[in-house]
Amino acid sequence: MAAAPGVSKTIFVVSVIIALVIGLVVGYFVGTATVPTVTTTTTVTKTVTTPSPSPSPTPAAAPITLTVVGPWSGKEMEAFMEVLKAFEEKTGIKIEYRIYRAEDLASVAPPQFEAGMAPGDVLITPWGWWIAKMAREGHLVDLSGLVDEKEYVPGIFDPVKVDGKIYGLPFTAWAKPGFWYRKSFFKKYGLEPPKTWDDFLKLLDKLKGILGGPPIITGDGVGWPVGDIVEHFIITFGGPEMQLKLIRGELKFTDPEVKSIFENYLVPLLKGGYFSEPIEWTRAIELWWKGEYALYFMGTWITGMVEDPEDLGVFPLPGCKGVVMGTDYICVPKYTKHPDAALKLAKFLATEGQRIHVGTKAGKFATWLKVGIEEHWAPMREVYKFIKEMKPLPDLDDAVGGKWQTLFWDQMKLLWVEPDRLDEILTKLTEEFPKK
């Protein structure tokens, strides 16, 4: 959601994420309805009467208010608001936050840009390819020199560079490591995380018997949570390289080695009733946490969306050697009425704002190397111990982008409810894949 990025994009992302792992080892951590939130300021005015006239004071300039557009709502938004509040207190600049998921921003912003307008002064999206596209069309401010590239993981700026200029700054990062479960639930029924595929199948059967229904809840929204599960199966049974080859277009979804993963592993589970129908992903968290389901595949941000993160456990499919990771990028439209203030906020978010964000319950990792692992929220330090040995990989649909991304989401949701249409689905994904 636009032209798909090329091979260089993929190379960059892999480089970026590998650097995330290396960053930890050396002591650093690398890492869709608009709802405005307005900070209310109470002003107390005291009038003093003097015995003699005095010159009229120069009227004070009205405080600047910046509109920030980001993808987070609920508890994720609460964590981000801590960062914005810190900026307000430090600068006196007021902030109004609006929620636009990446797919919404990619739809709403372009026509506004063409009209010389923008949905916000500072925009945040995980789609670096979209930022590069908007930059090529002349809609974004050049951010080159605003921060020192050397202070970030190598290659992280590559997807947001156009003709050598930087149009996006990195914020914090996230990972999609596997199936989450409640430790208390597993302890109650004497269950253990699986070590082999047969263990996983036996676990699912036990859970299905305990629950009397599907043990795995399927998150939904526009479809990305379903796609995340599929990517995990591809990475596990096809290896990390298959994920990369699919992104680069070197493998097709109809190729035997790819199709076999769906036929032999995923489709049997769908037909066997082990996955629920797609349910809006935040509602799914509530149902899963209440014990109506036992397993939930989701990203690391889930750690900040549950009542007790200490009760969280997570495991990948047995044998998986790769994990999808990614970051969010900050950009500034040329049409902001407050360019200086917008640039000041962009820089803050990319630097000290990261230090604040990773210390909250956002479930994110820092991409600014000046933030140490000890400055991260404790549960995230534990999660990283689990994923640090896995090969970091780019998100398939995010990496390809454009119209194919939404097609992928829709086709994966279709697979969940009509798995017998597998051949038709894989053929469509192959035929519609962006040509180089």
Coordinates of C-alpha atoms in Angstrom, one line a residue:
M1 CA 0.0 0.0 0.0
A2 CA 2.5 1.3 -4.0
A3 CA 5.5 0.1 -5.9
A4 CA 7.2 -2.8 -4.3
P5 CA 10.7 -2.4 -3.1
G6 CA 13.5 -4.1 -4.9
V7 CA 16.2 -6.5 -3.8
S8 CA 18.1 -3.7 -2.1
K9 CA 15.2 -3.1 0.2
T10 CA 15.3 -6.7 1.3
I11 CA 19.1 -6.7 1.7
F12 CA 18.8 -3.6 3.8
V13 CA 16.1 -5.0 6.1
V14 CA 18.0 -8.2 6.7
S15 CA 21.1 -6.2 7.4
V16 CA 19.2 -4.0 9.7
I17 CA 17.7 -6.8 11.7
I18 CA 20.9 -8.8 11.9
A19 CA 22.4 -5.6 13.3
L20 CA 19.6 -5.6 15.9
V21 CA 20.9 -9.0 17.2
I22 CA 24.5 -7.9 17.1
G23 CA 23.6 -4.7 19.0
L24 CA 22.3 -6.7 21.9
V25 CA 25.3 -8.8 22.2
V26 CA 27.5 -5.8 22.6
G27 CA 25.2 -4.3 25.2
Y28 CA 22.8 -2.3 23.1
F29 CA 19.3 -3.3 21.9
V30 CA 18.5 -3.0 18.3
G31 CA 15.8 -3.4 17.4
T32 CA -6.3 0.5 10.9
A33 CA -11.4 6.3 12.4
T34 CA -9.3 9.0 13.7
V35 CA -9.3 9.4 17.4
P36 CA -7.6 12.6 18.5
T37 CA -6.0 13.0 21.9
V38 CA -5.6 16.6 23.0
T39 CA -3.5 17.6 25.9
T40 CA -5.5 20.1 28.1
T41 CA -3.6 22.9 29.6
T42 CA -5.1 25.0 32.5
T43 CA -4.0 28.6 32.6
V44 CA -4.3 30.7 35.7
T45 CA -4.4 34.5 35.0
K46 CA -3.9 37.0 37.7
T47 CA -4.7 40.7 37.1
V48 CA -2.6 43.3 38.9
T49 CA -3.9 47.0 39.2
T50 CA -1.2 49.6 39.2
P51 CA -1.6 53.3 40.3
S52 CA -0.1 54.6 37.0
P53 CA -0.4 53.7 33.4
S54 CA 2.2 51.5 31.9
P55 CA 3.1 50.6 28.3
S56 CA 0.9 47.8 26.8
P57 CA 2.8 44.5 26.8
T58 CA 3.6 42.8 23.6
P59 CA 1.1 40.1 23.0
A60 CA 2.6 36.6 23.6
A61 CA 2.7 34.4 20.5
A62 CA 0.2 31.6 20.5
P63 CA 1.7 28.3 21.5
I64 CA 2.4 25.9 18.6
T65 CA 0.4 22.7 18.3
L66 CA 1.7 19.9 16.2
T67 CA -0.5 17.0 14.9
V68 CA 1.2 13.6 15.1
V69 CA -0.2 10.7 13.1
G70 CA 0.7 7.2 14.3
P71 CA -0.6 3.6 14.1
W72 CA -1.1 3.0 17.8
S73 CA -4.4 2.8 19.8
G74 CA -5.3 1.5 23.2
K75 CA -2.4 0.5 25.4
E76 CA 0.1 1.0 22.6
M77 CA -1.1 4.5 22.3
E78 CA -0.8 5.1 26.1
A79 CA 2.8 4.1 25.9
F80 CA 3.5 6.4 23.0
M81 CA 1.7 9.3 24.7
E82 CA 4.4 9.1 27.4
V83 CA 6.9 10.0 24.8
L84 CA 4.8 12.9 23.5
K85 CA 4.2 14.2 27.0
A86 CA 7.9 14.3 27.6
F87 CA 8.4 16.3 24.4
E88 CA 5.7 18.8 25.5
E89 CA 7.2 19.3 28.9
K90 CA 10.7 19.8 27.4
T91 CA 9.7 22.2 24.6
G92 CA 6.3 23.8 25.5
I93 CA 5.0 22.7 22.1
K94 CA 1.6 21.1 22.3
I95 CA 0.8 17.8 20.6
E96 CA -2.4 16.4 19.2
Y97 CA -2.2 12.7 18.4
R98 CA -4.3 11.0 15.6
I99 CA -4.6 7.3 14.8
Y100 CA -4.0 6.2 11.3
R101 CA -3.0 2.6 10.6
A102 CA -0.4 2.3 7.9
E103 CA -3.0 1.2 5.3
D104 CA -5.2 4.2 6.2
L105 CA -2.4 6.7 6.0
A106 CA -1.3 5.3 2.6
S107 CA -4.8 5.8 1.3
V108 CA -5.6 9.2 3.0
A109 CA -2.4 11.1 2.7
P110 CA -1.6 11.1 -1.1
P111 CA -4.7 13.0 -2.2
Q112 CA -4.1 15.5 0.6
F113 CA -0.5 15.9 -0.5
E114 CA -1.7 16.6 -4.0
A115 CA -3.9 19.4 -2.6
G116 CA -1.0 20.9 -0.6
M117 CA -2.3 19.5 2.7
A118 CA -1.3 16.8 5.1
P119 CA -3.1 14.7 7.8
G120 CA -0.4 15.7 10.3
D121 CA 2.8 17.6 10.9
V122 CA 4.7 14.4 11.7
L123 CA 3.7 11.0 10.3
I124 CA 4.7 7.6 11.6
T125 CA 4.4 4.3 9.6
P126 CA 6.2 1.0 9.5
W127 CA 6.2 1.1 5.6
G128 CA 9.6 2.5 4.6
W129 CA 8.7 1.8 0.9
W130 CA 5.7 4.2 1.2
I131 CA 7.9 7.0 2.6
A132 CA 10.3 6.5 -0.3
K133 CA 7.5 6.7 -2.8
M134 CA 6.1 9.9 -1.3
A135 CA 9.6 11.4 -1.2
R136 CA 10.1 10.6 -4.9
E137 CA 6.8 12.4 -5.6
G138 CA 8.1 15.5 -3.8
H139 CA 5.8 15.5 -0.7
L140 CA 8.3 15.0 2.2
V141 CA 11.0 17.1 3.9
D142 CA 14.6 16.0 3.5
L143 CA 15.7 14.9 7.0
S144 CA 19.4 14.3 6.0
G145 CA 21.7 15.5 8.8
L146 CA 19.0 15.7 11.4
V147 CA 20.6 12.7 13.2
D148 CA 23.8 10.8 13.0
E149 CA 23.4 7.7 10.9
K150 CA 26.4 6.1 12.7
E151 CA 24.4 6.1 15.9
Y152 CA 21.9 3.6 14.5
V153 CA 22.0 0.0 13.3
P154 CA 23.7 -0.2 9.9
G155 CA 21.4 0.0 6.9
I156 CA 18.3 1.0 8.8
F157 CA 18.0 4.2 6.7
D158 CA 18.2 2.4 3.4
P159 CA 14.5 1.9 2.7
V160 CA 13.8 5.6 3.4
K161 CA 16.6 7.0 1.2
V162 CA 16.0 8.5 -2.2
D163 CA 19.0 9.7 -4.3
G164 CA 21.1 9.6 -1.2
K165 CA 18.8 11.8 0.9
I166 CA 17.0 10.6 4.0
Y167 CA 13.2 11.1 4.2
G168 CA 12.5 9.0 7.3
L169 CA 13.9 8.5 10.8
P170 CA 13.7 5.2 12.6
F171 CA 11.7 4.8 15.8
T172 CA 11.6 1.6 17.9
A173 CA 11.4 -1.9 16.6
W174 CA 9.3 -5.0 17.2
A175 CA 9.4 -8.8 16.5
K176 CA 6.8 -11.6 15.8
P177 CA 8.4 -14.5 17.6
G178 CA 5.7 -17.2 17.9
F179 CA 2.7 -18.5 19.8
W180 CA 2.0 -16.8 23.2
Y181 CA 0.4 -18.7 26.1
R182 CA -0.4 -18.1 29.7
K183 CA 2.1 -19.9 32.0
S184 CA -0.6 -20.3 34.6
F185 CA -2.9 -22.1 32.1
F186 CA -0.1 -24.5 31.0
K187 CA 0.8 -25.2 34.7
K188 CA -2.9 -25.8 35.6
Y189 CA -3.1 -28.6 33.0
G190 CA 0.4 -29.9 33.2
L191 CA 1.4 -28.7 29.7
E192 CA 4.8 -27.9 28.2
P193 CA 5.9 -26.0 25.1
P194 CA 6.5 -28.4 22.2
K195 CA 9.9 -29.5 21.1
T196 CA 9.0 -31.3 17.9
W197 CA 6.2 -31.0 15.3
D198 CA 4.6 -34.2 16.8
D199 CA 4.7 -32.6 20.2
F200 CA 2.9 -29.6 18.7
L201 CA 0.2 -31.7 17.2
K202 CA -0.3 -33.6 20.5
L203 CA -0.4 -30.3 22.4
L204 CA -3.1 -29.0 20.1
D205 CA -5.2 -32.2 20.6
K206 CA -4.9 -31.9 24.4
L207 CA -5.9 -28.2 24.2
K208 CA -8.8 -28.9 21.9
G209 CA -10.1 -31.5 24.4
I210 CA -9.7 -29.1 27.3
L211 CA -11.3 -26.2 25.6
G212 CA -13.9 -28.1 23.6
G213 CA -13.0 -26.0 20.6
P214 CA -10.1 -24.4 18.6
P215 CA -7.0 -24.0 20.8
I216 CA -5.5 -21.3 18.6
I217 CA -7.2 -17.9 18.3
T218 CA -6.8 -16.2 14.9
G219 CA -6.3 -12.4 15.1
D220 CA -7.7 -10.2 12.3
G221 CA -8.2 -6.6 11.3
V222 CA -7.3 -5.9 7.7
G223 CA -5.6 -9.3 7.6
W224 CA -2.1 -8.9 8.7
P225 CA -2.3 -11.2 11.8
V226 CA -3.4 -14.1 9.6
G227 CA -0.5 -13.3 7.2
D228 CA 1.9 -13.3 10.1
I229 CA 1.0 -16.9 11.0
V230 CA 1.5 -18.0 7.4
E231 CA 4.9 -16.4 7.3
H232 CA 5.9 -18.2 10.4
F233 CA 5.0 -21.6 8.8
I234 CA 7.0 -20.6 5.7
I235 CA 10.0 -19.7 7.7
T236 CA 9.8 -22.8 9.8
F237 CA 9.3 -25.4 7.1
G238 CA 11.0 -23.6 4.2
G239 CA 13.7 -22.0 6.1
P240 CA 14.6 -18.3 6.4
E241 CA 15.9 -18.3 2.8
M242 CA 12.5 -19.2 1.5
Q243 CA 11.0 -16.1 3.1
L244 CA 13.7 -14.0 1.4
K245 CA 13.3 -15.7 -2.0
L246 CA 9.5 -15.1 -1.9
I247 CA 10.1 -11.4 -1.2
R248 CA 12.6 -11.1 -4.0
G249 CA 10.3 -13.0 -6.4
E250 CA 12.8 -15.7 -6.9
L251 CA 10.2 -18.3 -5.7
K252 CA 6.5 -18.4 -6.5
F253 CA 3.7 -19.4 -4.2
T254 CA 2.7 -22.1 -6.7
D255 CA 6.2 -23.6 -6.7
P256 CA 6.1 -27.2 -5.2
E257 CA 8.3 -26.5 -2.2
V258 CA 6.1 -23.5 -1.2
K259 CA 2.8 -25.2 -1.9
S260 CA 3.8 -28.3 0.1
I261 CA 4.1 -26.2 3.3
F262 CA 0.5 -25.2 3.0
E263 CA -0.7 -28.7 2.0
N264 CA 1.3 -30.6 4.6
Y265 CA 1.2 -28.4 7.6
L266 CA -1.2 -25.4 7.6
V267 CA -4.2 -26.6 5.7
P268 CA -4.6 -29.8 7.7
L269 CA -4.7 -27.7 10.9
L270 CA -7.3 -25.4 9.4
K271 CA -9.5 -28.3 8.3
G272 CA -8.9 -30.0 11.7
G273 CA -10.5 -27.1 13.5
Y274 CA -7.4 -26.1 15.4
F275 CA -7.6 -22.4 14.5
S276 CA -10.6 -20.1 15.2
E277 CA -12.2 -18.0 12.6
P278 CA -10.5 -14.6 12.2
I279 CA -11.4 -12.3 15.1
E280 CA -10.5 -8.6 15.5
W281 CA -7.0 -8.8 17.0
T282 CA -7.4 -6.7 20.1
R283 CA -10.7 -8.5 21.0
A284 CA -8.8 -11.7 20.4
I285 CA -6.4 -10.8 23.1
E286 CA -9.2 -10.4 25.6
L287 CA -10.8 -13.8 24.7
W288 CA -7.4 -15.6 24.8
W289 CA -6.4 -14.0 28.1
K290 CA -9.8 -15.1 29.6
G291 CA -9.0 -18.7 28.8
E292 CA -11.4 -19.2 25.9
Y293 CA -8.4 -20.1 23.7
A294 CA -4.9 -21.3 24.7
L295 CA -2.5 -20.0 22.0
Y296 CA -2.2 -16.7 20.1
F297 CA 0.4 -15.8 17.4
M298 CA 1.2 -12.1 17.8
G299 CA 4.0 -9.6 18.0
T300 CA 6.1 -8.5 21.0
W301 CA 3.8 -5.5 21.6
I302 CA 1.4 -8.0 23.2
T303 CA 3.5 -7.8 26.4
G304 CA 2.1 -4.4 27.1
M305 CA -1.5 -5.3 26.3
V306 CA -2.1 -8.0 29.0
E307 CA -2.8 -7.7 32.7
D308 CA 0.3 -9.6 33.9
P309 CA 3.2 -9.9 31.5
E310 CA 5.0 -12.1 34.0
D311 CA 2.4 -14.8 33.1
L312 CA 3.3 -14.7 29.4
G313 CA 5.2 -17.5 27.7
V314 CA 6.0 -17.9 24.0
F315 CA 7.3 -20.5 21.7
P316 CA 7.9 -20.8 17.9
L317 CA 6.9 -23.8 15.8
P318 CA 9.5 -26.4 16.6
G319 CA 12.5 -26.2 14.3
C320 CA 12.0 -22.5 13.4
K321 CA 15.3 -20.7 12.9
G322 CA 14.0 -17.2 11.8
V323 CA 11.9 -14.4 13.2
V324 CA 10.2 -11.5 11.5
M325 CA 11.3 -8.1 12.8
G326 CA 10.7 -4.5 11.7
T327 CA 10.7 -0.8 12.7
D328 CA 8.5 2.3 12.5
Y329 CA 9.6 5.3 10.6
I330 CA 9.0 9.1 11.2
C331 CA 8.6 11.5 8.3
V332 CA 7.6 15.2 7.9
P333 CA 5.3 16.4 5.0
K334 CA 6.3 19.5 3.2
Y335 CA 2.9 20.9 3.9
T336 CA 3.3 21.3 7.7
K337 CA 2.7 24.9 8.9
H338 CA 5.3 24.4 11.6
P339 CA 8.4 22.9 9.9
D340 CA 10.9 23.9 12.6
A341 CA 8.8 22.4 15.4
A342 CA 8.1 19.3 13.3
L343 CA 11.7 18.7 12.7
K344 CA 12.5 19.1 16.4
L345 CA 9.9 16.5 17.3
A346 CA 11.1 14.1 14.6
K347 CA 14.6 14.3 16.0
F348 CA 13.4 13.8 19.5
L349 CA 11.4 10.7 18.6
A350 CA 14.3 9.2 16.8
T351 CA 16.7 9.7 19.7
E352 CA 15.7 10.4 23.4
G353 CA 12.1 9.5 22.5
Q354 CA 13.3 5.9 21.9
R355 CA 14.8 5.7 25.3
I356 CA 11.5 6.7 26.9
H357 CA 9.4 4.4 24.6
V358 CA 11.4 1.2 25.3
G359 CA 11.1 1.8 29.0
T360 CA 7.3 1.7 28.8
K361 CA 5.0 -1.3 28.2
A362 CA 5.0 -0.8 24.5
G363 CA 6.8 -4.1 23.9
K364 CA 9.4 -2.5 21.6
F365 CA 13.2 -2.5 21.2
A366 CA 15.4 0.6 20.5
T367 CA 17.1 1.2 17.2
W368 CA 19.2 4.1 18.4
L369 CA 22.4 2.5 19.7
K370 CA 22.8 4.9 22.6
V371 CA 20.0 3.1 24.4
G372 CA 21.2 0.1 26.4
I373 CA 19.4 -3.2 26.9
E374 CA 19.1 -2.4 30.6
E375 CA 17.0 0.6 29.8
H376 CA 14.3 -1.6 28.2
W377 CA 11.1 -2.7 30.0
A378 CA 12.1 -5.9 32.0
P379 CA 9.7 -8.3 30.1
M380 CA 11.2 -7.3 26.8
R381 CA 14.6 -8.2 28.0
E382 CA 13.3 -11.7 28.7
V383 CA 11.7 -12.0 25.3
Y384 CA 14.9 -11.0 23.6
K385 CA 16.7 -13.8 25.3
F386 CA 14.3 -16.1 23.5
I387 CA 14.7 -14.6 20.0
K388 CA 18.4 -13.6 20.0
E389 CA 19.5 -16.9 18.5
M390 CA 17.1 -16.7 15.6
K391 CA 17.8 -15.2 12.2
P392 CA 16.0 -11.8 11.9
L393 CA 13.9 -11.5 8.7
P394 CA 11.8 -8.9 7.0
D395 CA 8.0 -9.1 7.0
L396 CA 7.0 -10.5 3.7
D397 CA 3.9 -8.4 2.9
D398 CA 5.5 -5.2 4.3
A399 CA 8.5 -5.8 2.2
V400 CA 6.6 -6.4 -1.1
G401 CA 4.1 -3.6 -0.3
G402 CA 1.7 -1.9 -2.7
K403 CA -1.5 -3.5 -3.8
W404 CA -0.1 -7.0 -3.5
Q405 CA 0.1 -6.5 0.3
T406 CA -3.6 -6.1 0.7
L407 CA -4.2 -8.9 -1.7
F408 CA -2.0 -11.2 0.4
W409 CA -4.0 -10.3 3.5
D410 CA -7.4 -10.9 1.8
Q411 CA -6.3 -14.2 0.3
M412 CA -4.9 -15.5 3.6
K413 CA -8.3 -14.7 5.3
L414 CA -10.0 -16.5 2.5
L415 CA -7.7 -19.5 3.1
W416 CA -8.7 -19.6 6.8
V417 CA -12.4 -20.0 6.0
E418 CA -12.1 -21.9 2.7
P419 CA -8.9 -24.0 2.8
D420 CA -10.1 -26.1 -0.1
R421 CA -9.4 -23.1 -2.4
L422 CA -5.7 -23.3 -1.8
D423 CA -4.7 -23.8 -5.4
E424 CA -6.8 -20.8 -6.5
I425 CA -5.3 -18.6 -3.7
L426 CA -1.7 -19.5 -4.4
T427 CA -2.3 -19.0 -8.2
K428 CA -3.7 -15.5 -7.6
L429 CA -0.8 -14.5 -5.3
T430 CA 1.6 -15.6 -8.0
E431 CA -0.1 -14.0 -10.9
E432 CA -0.5 -10.6 -9.1
F433 CA 3.0 -10.5 -7.6
P434 CA 4.8 -7.3 -8.7
K435 CA 7.0 -7.6 -11.7
K436 CA 10.5 -6.2 -11.5

